[in-house]
PDB file of C-alpha atoms in Angstrom:
ATOM      1  CA  MET A 219     -13.484  10.220 -28.310  1.00  0.00           C
ATOM      2  CA  LEU A 220     -10.165  11.948 -28.302  1.00  0.00           C
ATOM      3  CA  VAL A 221     -10.391  12.333 -24.648  1.00  0.00           C
ATOM      4  CA  SER A 222     -10.916   8.758 -23.999  1.00  0.00           C
ATOM      5  CA  LEU A 223      -7.748   7.842 -25.913  1.00  0.00           C
ATOM      6  CA  VAL A 224      -5.655  10.479 -24.263  1.00  0.00           C
ATOM      7  CA  LEU A 225      -6.711   9.236 -20.816  1.00  0.00           C
ATOM      8  CA  LEU A 226      -5.851   5.687 -21.754  1.00  0.00           C
ATOM      9  CA  LEU A 227      -2.520   6.706 -23.070  1.00  0.00           C
ATOM     10  CA  LEU A 228      -1.892   8.770 -20.017  1.00  0.00           C
ATOM     11  CA  GLY A 229      -2.675   5.815 -17.668  1.00  0.00           C
ATOM     12  CA  ALA A 230      -0.452   3.559 -19.582  1.00  0.00           C
ATOM     13  CA  LEU A 231       2.456   6.081 -19.587  1.00  0.00           C
ATOM     14  CA  ALA A 232       2.139   6.660 -15.957  1.00  0.00           C
ATOM     15  CA  ALA A 233       1.995   2.858 -15.254  1.00  0.00           C
ATOM     16  CA  VAL A 234       5.274   2.424 -17.071  1.00  0.00           C
ATOM     17  CA  VAL A 235       7.152   5.665 -16.178  1.00  0.00           C
ATOM     18  CA  ALA A 236       6.226   6.360 -12.659  1.00  0.00           C
ATOM     19  CA  PRO A 237       7.826   3.308 -11.092  1.00  0.00           C
ATOM     20  CA  ARG A 238      11.222   4.273 -12.745  1.00  0.00           C
ATOM     21  CA  LEU A 239      11.072   7.765 -11.648  1.00  0.00           C
ATOM     22  CA  VAL A 240      10.268   6.979  -7.930  1.00  0.00           C
ATOM     23  CA  SER A 241      12.902   4.252  -7.864  1.00  0.00           C
ATOM     24  CA  ARG A 242      15.603   6.656  -8.965  1.00  0.00           C
ATOM     25  CA  ALA A 243      14.781   9.105  -6.212  1.00  0.00           C
ATOM     26  CA  ASP A 244      17.019   9.079  -3.237  1.00  0.00           C
ATOM     27  CA  TRP A 245      14.592  10.427  -0.601  1.00  0.00           C
ATOM     28  CA  PRO A 246      12.004   7.535  -0.079  1.00  0.00           C
ATOM     29  CA  GLU A 247      14.269   5.805   2.489  1.00  0.00           C
ATOM     30  CA  ARG A 248      14.620   9.042   4.312  1.00  0.00           C
ATOM     31  CA  GLU A 249      10.818   9.893   4.247  1.00  0.00           C
ATOM     32  CA  PRO A 250       8.951   6.574   3.998  1.00  0.00           C
ATOM     33  CA  VAL A 251       5.645   8.124   4.968  1.00  0.00           C
ATOM     34  CA  VAL A 252       5.821  10.630   2.140  1.00  0.00           C
ATOM     35  CA  ALA A 253       6.876   7.844  -0.235  1.00  0.00           C
ATOM     36  CA  LEU A 254       3.797   5.708   0.848  1.00  0.00           C
ATOM     37  CA  TRP A 255       1.577   8.799   0.079  1.00  0.00           C
ATOM     38  CA  VAL A 256       3.314   9.433  -3.328  1.00  0.00           C
ATOM     39  CA  TRP A 257       2.737   5.703  -4.337  1.00  0.00           C
ATOM     40  CA  GLN A 258      -0.819   5.829  -3.421  1.00  0.00           C
ATOM     41  CA  CYS A 259      -1.404   9.009  -5.370  1.00  0.00           C
ATOM     42  CA  VAL A 260       0.317   7.544  -8.484  1.00  0.00           C
ATOM     43  CA  VAL A 261      -1.740   4.333  -8.317  1.00  0.00           C
ATOM     44  CA  ALA A 262      -4.986   6.390  -7.766  1.00  0.00           C
ATOM     45  CA  ALA A 263      -4.065   8.416 -10.837  1.00  0.00           C
ATOM     46  CA  VAL A 264      -3.593   5.308 -13.056  1.00  0.00           C
ATOM     47  CA  LEU A 265      -6.798   3.834 -11.898  1.00  0.00           C
ATOM     48  CA  LEU A 266      -8.665   7.096 -12.451  1.00  0.00           C
ATOM     49  CA  CYS A 267      -7.297   7.409 -15.938  1.00  0.00           C
ATOM     50  CA  PHE A 268      -8.663   3.806 -16.938  1.00  0.00           C
ATOM     51  CA  ALA A 269     -11.905   4.517 -15.163  1.00  0.00           C
ATOM     52  CA  LEU A 270     -12.616   7.882 -16.938  1.00  0.00           C
ATOM     53  CA  SER A 271     -11.458   6.317 -20.277  1.00  0.00           C
ATOM     54  CA  MET A 272     -13.928   3.612 -19.743  1.00  0.00           C
ATOM     55  CA  THR A 273     -16.754   6.167 -18.975  1.00  0.00           C
ATOM     56  CA  PHE A 274     -16.108   8.350 -22.028  1.00  0.00           C
ATOM     57  CA  SER A 275     -15.749   5.186 -24.245  1.00  0.00           C
ATOM     58  CA  ALA A 276     -19.027   3.894 -22.976  1.00  0.00           C
ATOM     59  CA  ALA A 277     -20.737   7.250 -23.478  1.00  0.00           C
ATOM     60  CA  ALA A 278     -19.491   7.314 -27.060  1.00  0.00           C
ATOM     61  CA  ALA A 279     -20.742   3.749 -27.730  1.00  0.00           C
ATOM     62  CA  TRP A 280     -24.200   3.838 -26.181  1.00  0.00           C
ATOM     63  CA  GLN A 281     -26.774   6.465 -26.039  1.00  0.00           C
ATOM     64  CA  LEU A 282     -28.141   5.261 -22.686  1.00  0.00           C
ATOM     65  CA  VAL A 283     -24.784   5.647 -20.987  1.00  0.00           C
ATOM     66  CA  ARG A 284     -24.356   9.174 -22.637  1.00  0.00           C
ATOM     67  CA  GLY A 285     -27.671  10.292 -21.388  1.00  0.00           C
ATOM     68  CA  HIS A 286     -26.846   9.405 -17.737  1.00  0.00           C
ATOM     69  CA  VAL A 287     -23.118  10.767 -17.783  1.00  0.00           C
ATOM     70  CA  PHE A 288     -24.093  14.103 -19.586  1.00  0.00           C
ATOM     71  CA  ALA A 289     -27.690  14.365 -18.381  1.00  0.00           C
ATOM     72  CA  PRO A 290     -27.333  17.883 -16.704  1.00  0.00           C
ATOM     73  CA  ALA A 291     -24.713  19.138 -19.248  1.00  0.00           C
ATOM     74  CA  PRO A 292     -25.692  21.633 -22.066  1.00  0.00           C
ATOM     75  CA  HIS A 293     -25.604  20.581 -25.683  1.00  0.00           C
ATOM     76  CA  ALA A 294     -22.456  22.614 -26.227  1.00  0.00           C
ATOM     77  CA  VAL A 295     -20.569  20.545 -23.652  1.00  0.00           C
ATOM     78  CA  VAL A 296     -21.734  17.217 -25.251  1.00  0.00           C
ATOM     79  CA  ASP A 297     -20.625  18.463 -28.628  1.00  0.00           C
ATOM     80  CA  ALA A 298     -17.286  19.402 -27.257  1.00  0.00           C
ATOM     81  CA  TYR A 299     -16.398  15.687 -26.585  1.00  0.00           C
ATOM     82  CA  ALA A 300     -17.529  14.550 -30.156  1.00  0.00           C
ATOM     83  CA  LEU A 301     -19.285  11.564 -28.771  1.00  0.00           C
ATOM     84  CA  GLY A 302     -21.654  11.120 -31.743  1.00  0.00           C
ATOM     85  CA  ALA A 303     -19.042   9.715 -34.031  1.00  0.00           C
ATOM     86  CA  ASN A 304     -19.637   6.257 -32.529  1.00  0.00           C
ATOM     87  CA  GLU A 305     -16.459   4.605 -33.559  1.00  0.00           C
ATOM     88  CA  PRO A 306     -16.721   0.852 -33.652  1.00  0.00           C
ATOM     89  CA  TRP A 307     -13.788   0.424 -31.144  1.00  0.00           C
ATOM     90  CA  SER A 308     -15.456   2.545 -28.571  1.00  0.00           C
ATOM     91  CA  ALA A 309     -17.621  -0.221 -27.314  1.00  0.00           C
ATOM     92  CA  VAL A 310     -14.711  -2.791 -27.406  1.00  0.00           C
ATOM     93  CA  LEU A 311     -12.517  -0.457 -25.338  1.00  0.00           C
ATOM     94  CA  ALA A 312     -15.301   0.247 -22.785  1.00  0.00           C
ATOM     95  CA  VAL A 313     -16.048  -3.490 -22.387  1.00  0.00           C
ATOM     96  CA  VAL A 314     -12.357  -4.300 -21.961  1.00  0.00           C
ATOM     97  CA  LEU A 315     -11.837  -1.560 -19.344  1.00  0.00           C
ATOM     98  CA  ALA A 316     -14.967  -2.560 -17.640  1.00  0.00           C
ATOM     99  CA  CYS A 317     -13.778  -6.102 -17.473  1.00  0.00           C
ATOM    100  CA  GLY A 318     -10.620  -4.768 -15.961  1.00  0.00           C
ATOM    101  CA  GLY A 319     -12.537  -2.947 -13.303  1.00  0.00           C
ATOM    102  CA  LEU A 320     -14.585  -6.106 -12.480  1.00  0.00           C
ATOM    103  CA  TRP A 321     -11.443  -8.192 -12.266  1.00  0.00           C
ATOM    104  CA  THR A 322      -9.983  -5.525  -9.939  1.00  0.00           C
ATOM    105  CA  GLY A 323     -12.979  -5.720  -7.663  1.00  0.00           C
ATOM    106  CA  ALA A 324     -12.685  -9.515  -7.697  1.00  0.00           C
ATOM    107  CA  MET A 325      -9.109  -9.572  -6.641  1.00  0.00           C
ATOM    108  CA  LEU A 326      -9.718  -7.097  -3.896  1.00  0.00           C
ATOM    109  CA  SER A 327     -12.618  -9.238  -2.676  1.00  0.00           C
ATOM    110  CA  ARG A 328     -10.450 -12.376  -2.722  1.00  0.00           C
ATOM    111  CA  GLU A 329      -7.693 -10.580  -0.876  1.00  0.00           C
ATOM    112  CA  ILE A 330     -10.217  -9.357   1.763  1.00  0.00           C
ATOM    113  CA  TYR A 331     -11.581 -12.898   2.177  1.00  0.00           C
ATOM    114  CA  ARG A 332      -8.081 -14.478   2.355  1.00  0.00           C
ATOM    115  CA  SER A 333      -7.109 -11.899   4.963  1.00  0.00           C
ATOM    116  CA  HIS A 334     -10.085 -12.482   7.035  1.00  0.00           C
ATOM    117  CA  ALA A 335      -9.775 -16.272   6.888  1.00  0.00           C
ATOM    118  CA  GLY A 336      -6.097 -16.140   7.673  1.00  0.00           C
ATOM    119  CA  ARG A 337      -6.665 -13.809  10.519  1.00  0.00           C
ATOM    120  CA  LYS A 338      -9.396 -16.201  11.922  1.00  0.00           C
ATOM    121  CA  ARG A 339      -7.085 -19.151  11.544  1.00  0.00           C
ATOM    122  CA  ARG A 340      -4.247 -17.380  13.290  1.00  0.00           C
ATOM    123  CA  ARG A 341      -6.548 -16.408  16.169  1.00  0.00           C
ATOM    124  CA  MET A 342      -7.723 -19.960  16.503  1.00  0.00           C
ATOM    125  CA  GLU A 343      -4.117 -21.228  16.604  1.00  0.00           C
ATOM    126  CA  LEU A 344      -3.333 -18.511  19.084  1.00  0.00           C
ATOM    127  CA  LEU A 345      -6.259 -19.837  21.419  1.00  0.00           C
ATOM    128  CA  VAL A 346      -4.846 -23.337  21.093  1.00  0.00           C
ATOM    129  CA  ARG A 347      -1.360 -22.378  22.118  1.00  0.00           C
ATOM    130  CA  SER A 348      -2.469 -19.891  24.753  1.00  0.00           C
ATOM    131  CA  PRO A 349      -5.884 -20.924  26.121  1.00  0.00           C
ATOM    132  CA  LEU A 350      -8.076 -18.413  27.842  1.00  0.00           C
ATOM    133  CA  LEU A 351      -8.412 -18.372  31.608  1.00  0.00           C
ATOM    134  CA  PRO A 352     -11.734 -18.574  33.218  1.00  0.00           C
ATOM    135  CA  GLY A 353     -13.559 -15.158  32.862  1.00  0.00           C
ATOM    136  CA  GLU A 354     -11.017 -14.061  30.226  1.00  0.00           C
ATOM    137  CA  GLU A 355     -12.344 -12.692  26.892  1.00  0.00           C
ATOM    138  CA  PRO A 356     -10.845 -13.332  23.494  1.00  0.00           C
ATOM    139  CA  GLY A 357      -8.673 -10.355  22.394  1.00  0.00           C
ATOM    140  CA  GLY A 358      -8.944  -8.762  25.830  1.00  0.00           C
ATOM    141  CA  GLU A 359      -5.209  -8.484  26.323  1.00  0.00           C
ATOM    142  CA  PRO A 360      -3.193  -6.384  23.908  1.00  0.00           C
ATOM    143  CA  LEU A 361       0.008  -8.573  24.666  1.00  0.00           C
ATOM    144  CA  VAL A 362       0.040 -12.316  24.345  1.00  0.00           C
ATOM    145  CA  VAL A 363       3.107 -14.299  25.393  1.00  0.00           C
ATOM    146  CA  LEU A 364       3.457 -17.762  23.697  1.00  0.00           C
ATOM    147  CA  GLU A 365       5.964 -20.525  24.740  1.00  0.00           C
ATOM    148  CA  GLY A 366       8.384 -21.039  21.939  1.00  0.00           C
ATOM    149  CA  GLU A 367      12.094 -21.616  21.294  1.00  0.00           C
ATOM    150  CA  ARG A 368      12.367 -19.416  18.331  1.00  0.00           C
ATOM    151  CA  PRO A 369      12.443 -15.584  19.013  1.00  0.00           C
ATOM    152  CA  ASP A 370       9.542 -13.923  17.248  1.00  0.00           C
ATOM    153  CA  ALA A 371       7.070 -11.142  17.459  1.00  0.00           C
ATOM    154  CA  TRP A 372       4.137 -10.219  15.180  1.00  0.00           C
ATOM    155  CA  TRP A 373       1.040  -8.011  15.335  1.00  0.00           C
ATOM    156  CA  LEU A 374      -2.369  -9.807  14.988  1.00  0.00           C
ATOM    157  CA  PRO A 375      -4.563  -7.121  13.310  1.00  0.00           C
ATOM    158  CA  GLY A 376      -8.370  -6.905  13.919  1.00  0.00           C
ATOM    159  CA  ALA A 377     -11.106  -5.216  15.829  1.00  0.00           C
ATOM    160  CA  ALA A 378      -8.912  -5.996  18.987  1.00  0.00           C
ATOM    161  CA  PRO A 379      -5.409  -6.061  17.732  1.00  0.00           C
ATOM    162  CA  GLN A 380      -2.811  -7.918  19.764  1.00  0.00           C
ATOM    163  CA  LEU A 381       1.043  -8.399  19.834  1.00  0.00           C
ATOM    164  CA  VAL A 382       2.118 -11.799  20.004  1.00  0.00           C
ATOM    165  CA  ILE A 383       5.596 -12.519  21.263  1.00  0.00           C
ATOM    166  CA  THR A 384       7.421 -15.715  22.125  1.00  0.00           C
ATOM    167  CA  THR A 385       9.231 -16.518  25.400  1.00  0.00           C
ATOM    168  CA  ALA A 386      12.426 -16.845  23.476  1.00  0.00           C
ATOM    169  CA  ALA A 387      12.076 -13.247  22.342  1.00  0.00           C
ATOM    170  CA  LEU A 388      11.422 -12.120  25.824  1.00  0.00           C
ATOM    171  CA  GLY A 389      14.656 -13.732  26.817  1.00  0.00           C
ATOM    172  CA  ARG A 390      16.576 -11.987  24.082  1.00  0.00           C
ATOM    173  CA  LEU A 391      15.129  -8.501  24.222  1.00  0.00           C
ATOM    174  CA  LYS A 392      16.796  -6.386  26.916  1.00  0.00           C
ATOM    175  CA  GLY A 393      15.763  -3.042  28.460  1.00  0.00           C
ATOM    176  CA  SER A 394      13.505  -0.854  26.385  1.00  0.00           C
ATOM    177  CA  GLN A 395      13.965  -3.217  23.308  1.00  0.00           C
ATOM    178  CA  LEU A 396      10.559  -4.928  23.969  1.00  0.00           C
ATOM    179  CA  ASP A 397       8.853  -1.533  24.169  1.00  0.00           C
ATOM    180  CA  ALA A 398      10.549  -0.589  20.714  1.00  0.00           C
ATOM    181  CA  VAL A 399       9.196  -3.709  19.198  1.00  0.00           C
ATOM    182  CA  LEU A 400       5.666  -2.886  20.591  1.00  0.00           C
ATOM    183  CA  ALA A 401       6.006   0.624  19.274  1.00  0.00           C
ATOM    184  CA  HIS A 402       6.924  -0.762  15.917  1.00  0.00           C
ATOM    185  CA  GLU A 403       3.914  -3.023  15.672  1.00  0.00           C
ATOM    186  CA  GLN A 404       1.686  -0.325  16.939  1.00  0.00           C
ATOM    187  CA  GLY A 405       2.814   1.880  14.039  1.00  0.00           C
ATOM    188  CA  HIS A 406       1.653  -0.660  11.666  1.00  0.00           C
ATOM    189  CA  ALA A 407      -1.713  -0.961  13.374  1.00  0.00           C
ATOM    190  CA  ARG A 408      -2.199   2.884  13.631  1.00  0.00           C
ATOM    191  CA  ALA A 409      -1.399   3.599  10.078  1.00  0.00           C
ATOM    192  CA  ARG A 410      -3.547   0.528   8.835  1.00  0.00           C
ATOM    193  CA  HIS A 411      -0.608  -0.713   6.857  1.00  0.00           C
ATOM    194  CA  ASP A 412      -2.364  -4.028   6.402  1.00  0.00           C
ATOM    195  CA  TRP A 413      -4.983  -2.418   4.076  1.00  0.00           C
ATOM    196  CA  LEU A 414      -2.192  -0.927   2.024  1.00  0.00           C
ATOM    197  CA  LEU A 415      -0.502  -4.393   1.708  1.00  0.00           C
ATOM    198  CA  HIS A 416      -3.819  -6.111   0.831  1.00  0.00           C
ATOM    199  CA  CYS A 417      -4.653  -3.593  -1.892  1.00  0.00           C
ATOM    200  CA  SER A 418      -1.127  -3.618  -3.365  1.00  0.00           C
ATOM    201  CA  ALA A 419      -1.155  -7.393  -3.433  1.00  0.00           C
ATOM    202  CA  ALA A 420      -4.625  -7.555  -5.140  1.00  0.00           C
ATOM    203  CA  LEU A 421      -3.596  -5.210  -7.847  1.00  0.00           C
ATOM    204  CA  ALA A 422      -0.294  -6.927  -8.418  1.00  0.00           C
ATOM    205  CA  THR A 423      -1.896 -10.390  -8.451  1.00  0.00           C
ATOM    206  CA  GLY A 424      -4.715  -9.264 -10.792  1.00  0.00           C
ATOM    207  CA  PHE A 425      -2.455  -7.438 -13.201  1.00  0.00           C
ATOM    208  CA  PRO A 426       1.114  -8.949 -13.027  1.00  0.00           C
ATOM    209  CA  GLN A 427       2.146  -7.358 -16.330  1.00  0.00           C
ATOM    210  CA  ILE A 428       1.551  -3.853 -15.291  1.00  0.00           C
ATOM    211  CA  PRO A 429       4.808  -2.442 -13.886  1.00  0.00           C
ATOM    212  CA  VAL A 430       3.298   0.101 -11.486  1.00  0.00           C
ATOM    213  CA  PHE A 431       1.236  -2.411  -9.696  1.00  0.00           C
ATOM    214  CA  ALA A 432       4.136  -4.911  -9.188  1.00  0.00           C
ATOM    215  CA  ALA A 433       6.308  -2.051  -7.862  1.00  0.00           C
ATOM    216  CA  PHE A 434       3.616  -0.825  -5.720  1.00  0.00           C
ATOM    217  CA  ARG A 435       3.298  -4.022  -3.967  1.00  0.00           C
ATOM    218  CA  ASN A 436       7.082  -4.341  -3.551  1.00  0.00           C
ATOM    219  CA  GLU A 437       7.536  -0.919  -2.288  1.00  0.00           C
ATOM    220  CA  MET A 438       4.602  -1.094   0.141  1.00  0.00           C
ATOM    221  CA  HIS A 439       6.275  -4.148   1.899  1.00  0.00           C
ATOM    222  CA  ARG A 440       9.571  -2.255   2.263  1.00  0.00           C
ATOM    223  CA  LEU A 441       8.206   1.286   3.096  1.00  0.00           C
ATOM    224  CA  VAL A 442       5.693   0.255   5.705  1.00  0.00           C
ATOM    225  CA  GLU A 443       8.484  -1.475   7.645  1.00  0.00           C
ATOM    226  CA  LEU A 444      10.663   1.709   7.363  1.00  0.00           C
ATOM    227  CA  ALA A 445       7.812   3.821   8.480  1.00  0.00           C
ATOM    228  CA  ALA A 446       7.212   1.561  11.549  1.00  0.00           C
ATOM    229  CA  ASP A 447      10.885   1.548  12.309  1.00  0.00           C
ATOM    230  CA  ASP A 448      10.910   5.316  12.351  1.00  0.00           C
ATOM    231  CA  VAL A 449       7.837   5.363  14.749  1.00  0.00           C
ATOM    232  CA  ALA A 450       9.784   3.111  17.176  1.00  0.00           C
ATOM    233  CA  SER A 451      12.951   5.055  16.693  1.00  0.00           C
ATOM    234  CA  ARG A 452      11.561   8.403  17.640  1.00  0.00           C
ATOM    235  CA  ARG A 453      10.357   7.128  20.923  1.00  0.00           C
ATOM    236  CA  PHE A 454      13.235   4.658  22.067  1.00  0.00           C
ATOM    237  CA  GLY A 455      16.128   5.592  19.643  1.00  0.00           C
ATOM    238  CA  ARG A 456      17.483   4.088  16.462  1.00  0.00           C
ATOM    239  CA  ARG A 457      20.013   1.858  18.330  1.00  0.00           C
ATOM    240  CA  THR A 458      17.327   0.244  20.503  1.00  0.00           C
ATOM    241  CA  ILE A 459      15.146  -0.793  17.587  1.00  0.00           C
ATOM    242  CA  ALA A 460      18.029  -1.890  15.438  1.00  0.00           C
ATOM    243  CA  LEU A 461      19.340  -4.036  18.266  1.00  0.00           C
ATOM    244  CA  ALA A 462      15.895  -5.490  18.672  1.00  0.00           C
ATOM    245  CA  LEU A 463      15.719  -6.352  15.029  1.00  0.00           C
ATOM    246  CA  VAL A 464      18.971  -8.096  15.354  1.00  0.00           C
ATOM    247  CA  GLU A 465      18.054 -10.125  18.424  1.00  0.00           C
ATOM    248  CA  LEU A 466      14.707 -11.260  16.846  1.00  0.00           C
ATOM    249  CA  ASN A 467      16.243 -12.257  13.482  1.00  0.00           C
ATOM    250  CA  GLU A 468      19.840 -13.264  14.226  1.00  0.00           C
ATOM    251  CA  ASP A 469      19.243 -17.070  14.157  1.00  0.00           C
ATOM    252  CA  ARG A 470      17.324 -16.919  10.760  1.00  0.00           C
ATOM    253  CA  GLY A 471      20.559 -16.356   8.743  1.00  0.00           C
ATOM    254  CA  VAL A 472      19.337 -12.981   7.301  1.00  0.00           C
ATOM    255  CA  PHE A 473      22.674 -11.379   8.141  1.00  0.00           C
ATOM    256  CA  GLY A 474      24.660 -13.920   6.405  1.00  0.00           C
ATOM    257  CA  PRO A 475      26.119 -13.792   2.795  1.00  0.00           C
ATOM    258  CA  CYS A 476      23.227 -15.857   1.357  1.00  0.00           C
ATOM    259  CA  PRO A 477      20.045 -14.109   0.358  1.00  0.00           C
ATOM    260  CA  THR A 478      16.924 -14.948   2.341  1.00  0.00           C
ATOM    261  CA  PRO A 479      13.172 -13.852   2.160  1.00  0.00           C
ATOM    262  CA  ASP A 480      14.033 -11.231   4.793  1.00  0.00           C
ATOM    263  CA  ALA A 481      16.909  -9.785   2.870  1.00  0.00           C
ATOM    264  CA  GLN A 482      15.749  -6.212   3.682  1.00  0.00           C
ATOM    265  CA  LEU A 483      16.415  -6.609   7.342  1.00  0.00           C
ATOM    266  CA  PRO A 484      20.175  -5.905   7.120  1.00  0.00           C
ATOM    267  CA  GLN A 485      19.360  -2.762   5.080  1.00  0.00           C
ATOM    268  CA  ARG A 486      16.909  -1.749   7.772  1.00  0.00           C
ATOM    269  CA  VAL A 487      19.426  -2.108  10.438  1.00  0.00           C
ATOM    270  CA  ASN A 488      22.065  -0.213   8.547  1.00  0.00           C
ATOM    271  CA  ARG A 489      19.631   2.529   7.871  1.00  0.00           C
ATOM    272  CA  LEU A 490      18.848   2.774  11.613  1.00  0.00           C
ATOM    273  CA  LEU A 491      22.513   2.732  12.691  1.00  0.00           C
ATOM    274  CA  THR A 492      23.748   5.216   9.907  1.00  0.00           C
ATOM    275  CA  PRO A 493      20.896   7.788   9.796  1.00  0.00           C
ATOM    276  CA  VAL A 494      20.654  10.302   7.015  1.00  0.00           C
ATOM    277  CA  PRO A 495      19.213  13.671   7.836  1.00  0.00           C
ATOM    278  CA  ARG A 496      15.455  14.003   7.077  1.00  0.00           C
ATOM    279  CA  LEU A 497      14.175  16.292   4.325  1.00  0.00           C
ATOM    280  CA  SER A 498      13.370  19.835   5.456  1.00  0.00           C
ATOM    281  CA  ALA A 499       9.672  20.456   6.411  1.00  0.00           C
ATOM    282  CA  GLY A 500       9.256  22.586   3.268  1.00  0.00           C
ATOM    283  CA  ARG A 501      10.362  19.802   0.881  1.00  0.00           C
ATOM    284  CA  ARG A 502       8.211  17.347   2.607  1.00  0.00           C
ATOM    285  CA  LEU A 503       5.297  19.613   2.105  1.00  0.00           C
ATOM    286  CA  ARG A 504       6.070  20.364  -1.515  1.00  0.00           C
ATOM    287  CA  LEU A 505       6.445  16.551  -2.203  1.00  0.00           C
ATOM    288  CA  THR A 506       3.137  15.857  -0.482  1.00  0.00           C
ATOM    289  CA  ALA A 507       1.403  18.700  -2.354  1.00  0.00           C
ATOM    290  CA  ALA A 508       2.807  17.561  -5.595  1.00  0.00           C
ATOM    291  CA  ALA A 509       1.725  13.937  -5.166  1.00  0.00           C
ATOM    292  CA  ALA A 510      -1.749  14.967  -4.224  1.00  0.00           C
ATOM    293  CA  LEU A 511      -1.967  16.967  -7.723  1.00  0.00           C
ATOM    294  CA  VAL A 512      -1.124  13.740  -9.788  1.00  0.00           C
ATOM    295  CA  PRO A 513      -4.754  12.402  -9.489  1.00  0.00           C
ATOM    296  CA  VAL A 514      -5.904  15.873 -10.565  1.00  0.00           C
ATOM    297  CA  VAL A 515      -4.223  15.503 -13.957  1.00  0.00           C
ATOM    298  CA  PRO A 516      -6.653  12.942 -15.406  1.00  0.00           C
ATOM    299  CA  LEU A 517      -9.597  15.044 -14.088  1.00  0.00           C
ATOM    300  CA  LEU A 518      -8.215  18.032 -15.883  1.00  0.00           C
ATOM    301  CA  VAL A 519      -7.761  16.190 -19.153  1.00  0.00           C
ATOM    302  CA  ALA A 520     -11.550  14.818 -18.714  1.00  0.00           C
ATOM    303  CA  PHE A 521     -12.982  18.237 -17.979  1.00  0.00           C
ATOM    304  CA  VAL A 522     -11.036  20.621 -20.096  1.00  0.00           C
ATOM    305  CA  PRO A 523     -13.182  20.170 -23.155  1.00  0.00           C
ATOM    306  CA  GLY A 524     -16.360  20.808 -21.259  1.00  0.00           C
ATOM    307  CA  LEU A 525     -14.954  23.768 -19.466  1.00  0.00           C
ATOM    308  CA  ARG A 526     -13.793  25.283 -22.811  1.00  0.00           C
ATOM    309  CA  ALA A 527     -17.241  24.713 -24.172  1.00  0.00           C
ATOM    310  CA  LEU A 528     -18.777  26.636 -21.340  1.00  0.00           C
ATOM    311  CA  GLY A 529     -16.322  29.548 -21.958  1.00  0.00           C
TER     312      GLY A 529
END
């Protein structure tokens, strides 16, 4: 049962320490794609710690579970985990962690349902504001123009994703700025950033007291925008996408002294206009490899006793 406790403590430690370590780093804004990968690996490691701890706790508490988990294992491997002690708290820990897993699944299901319902509602609203012409199929056009006095543009995900833009935005965007906005939104769609946002929102909503999940949600909202900005800037230049962001959001007061819900926009514009050199390819590779090894740590903790028993 020592393995179960170690995994539980390891997951709790990672959930508290990892957000602080990543937030102190100065490279996520320079490499948002790498930062997205690091956050996913950290969250996966935390969830894996709790899942493995639940498995070993259940195996220690109930013979039926132990028989399924260690069915093909030699007796020496089973003895190495000291599962026969049957501490009374093993069942309690297993049930608590199992409830946490069920709650996570429920939150993910709710987030998927809300996303699907919201997407369906927005498409219905889009059909009302922009009716289909005779012979035209829903979702057939990748770009939809809406009559509107407020400059705005957004990506509508789905099986047939569409970029929706208002006539006011078309009047403001000049030259290749419209193409830059389209490239920005296509960057979101190709990288499936909507799934990252849904998963992070589900975890943060279901477990608001766990620091890593709250930080995961906040950083996903910030990093996906930075990553999409970089996609657009590589094709059309940093100045072009920065000016497009200013044109679309100038009337919303986001560049004033008072904080707004879109307070990160000025930071994004400053980042585009005052670029910092990217990390070297070698350092990006090392960061990616190191992040990929993070979920391996709980696996090593789980399997080391069995491997030692096998010699």
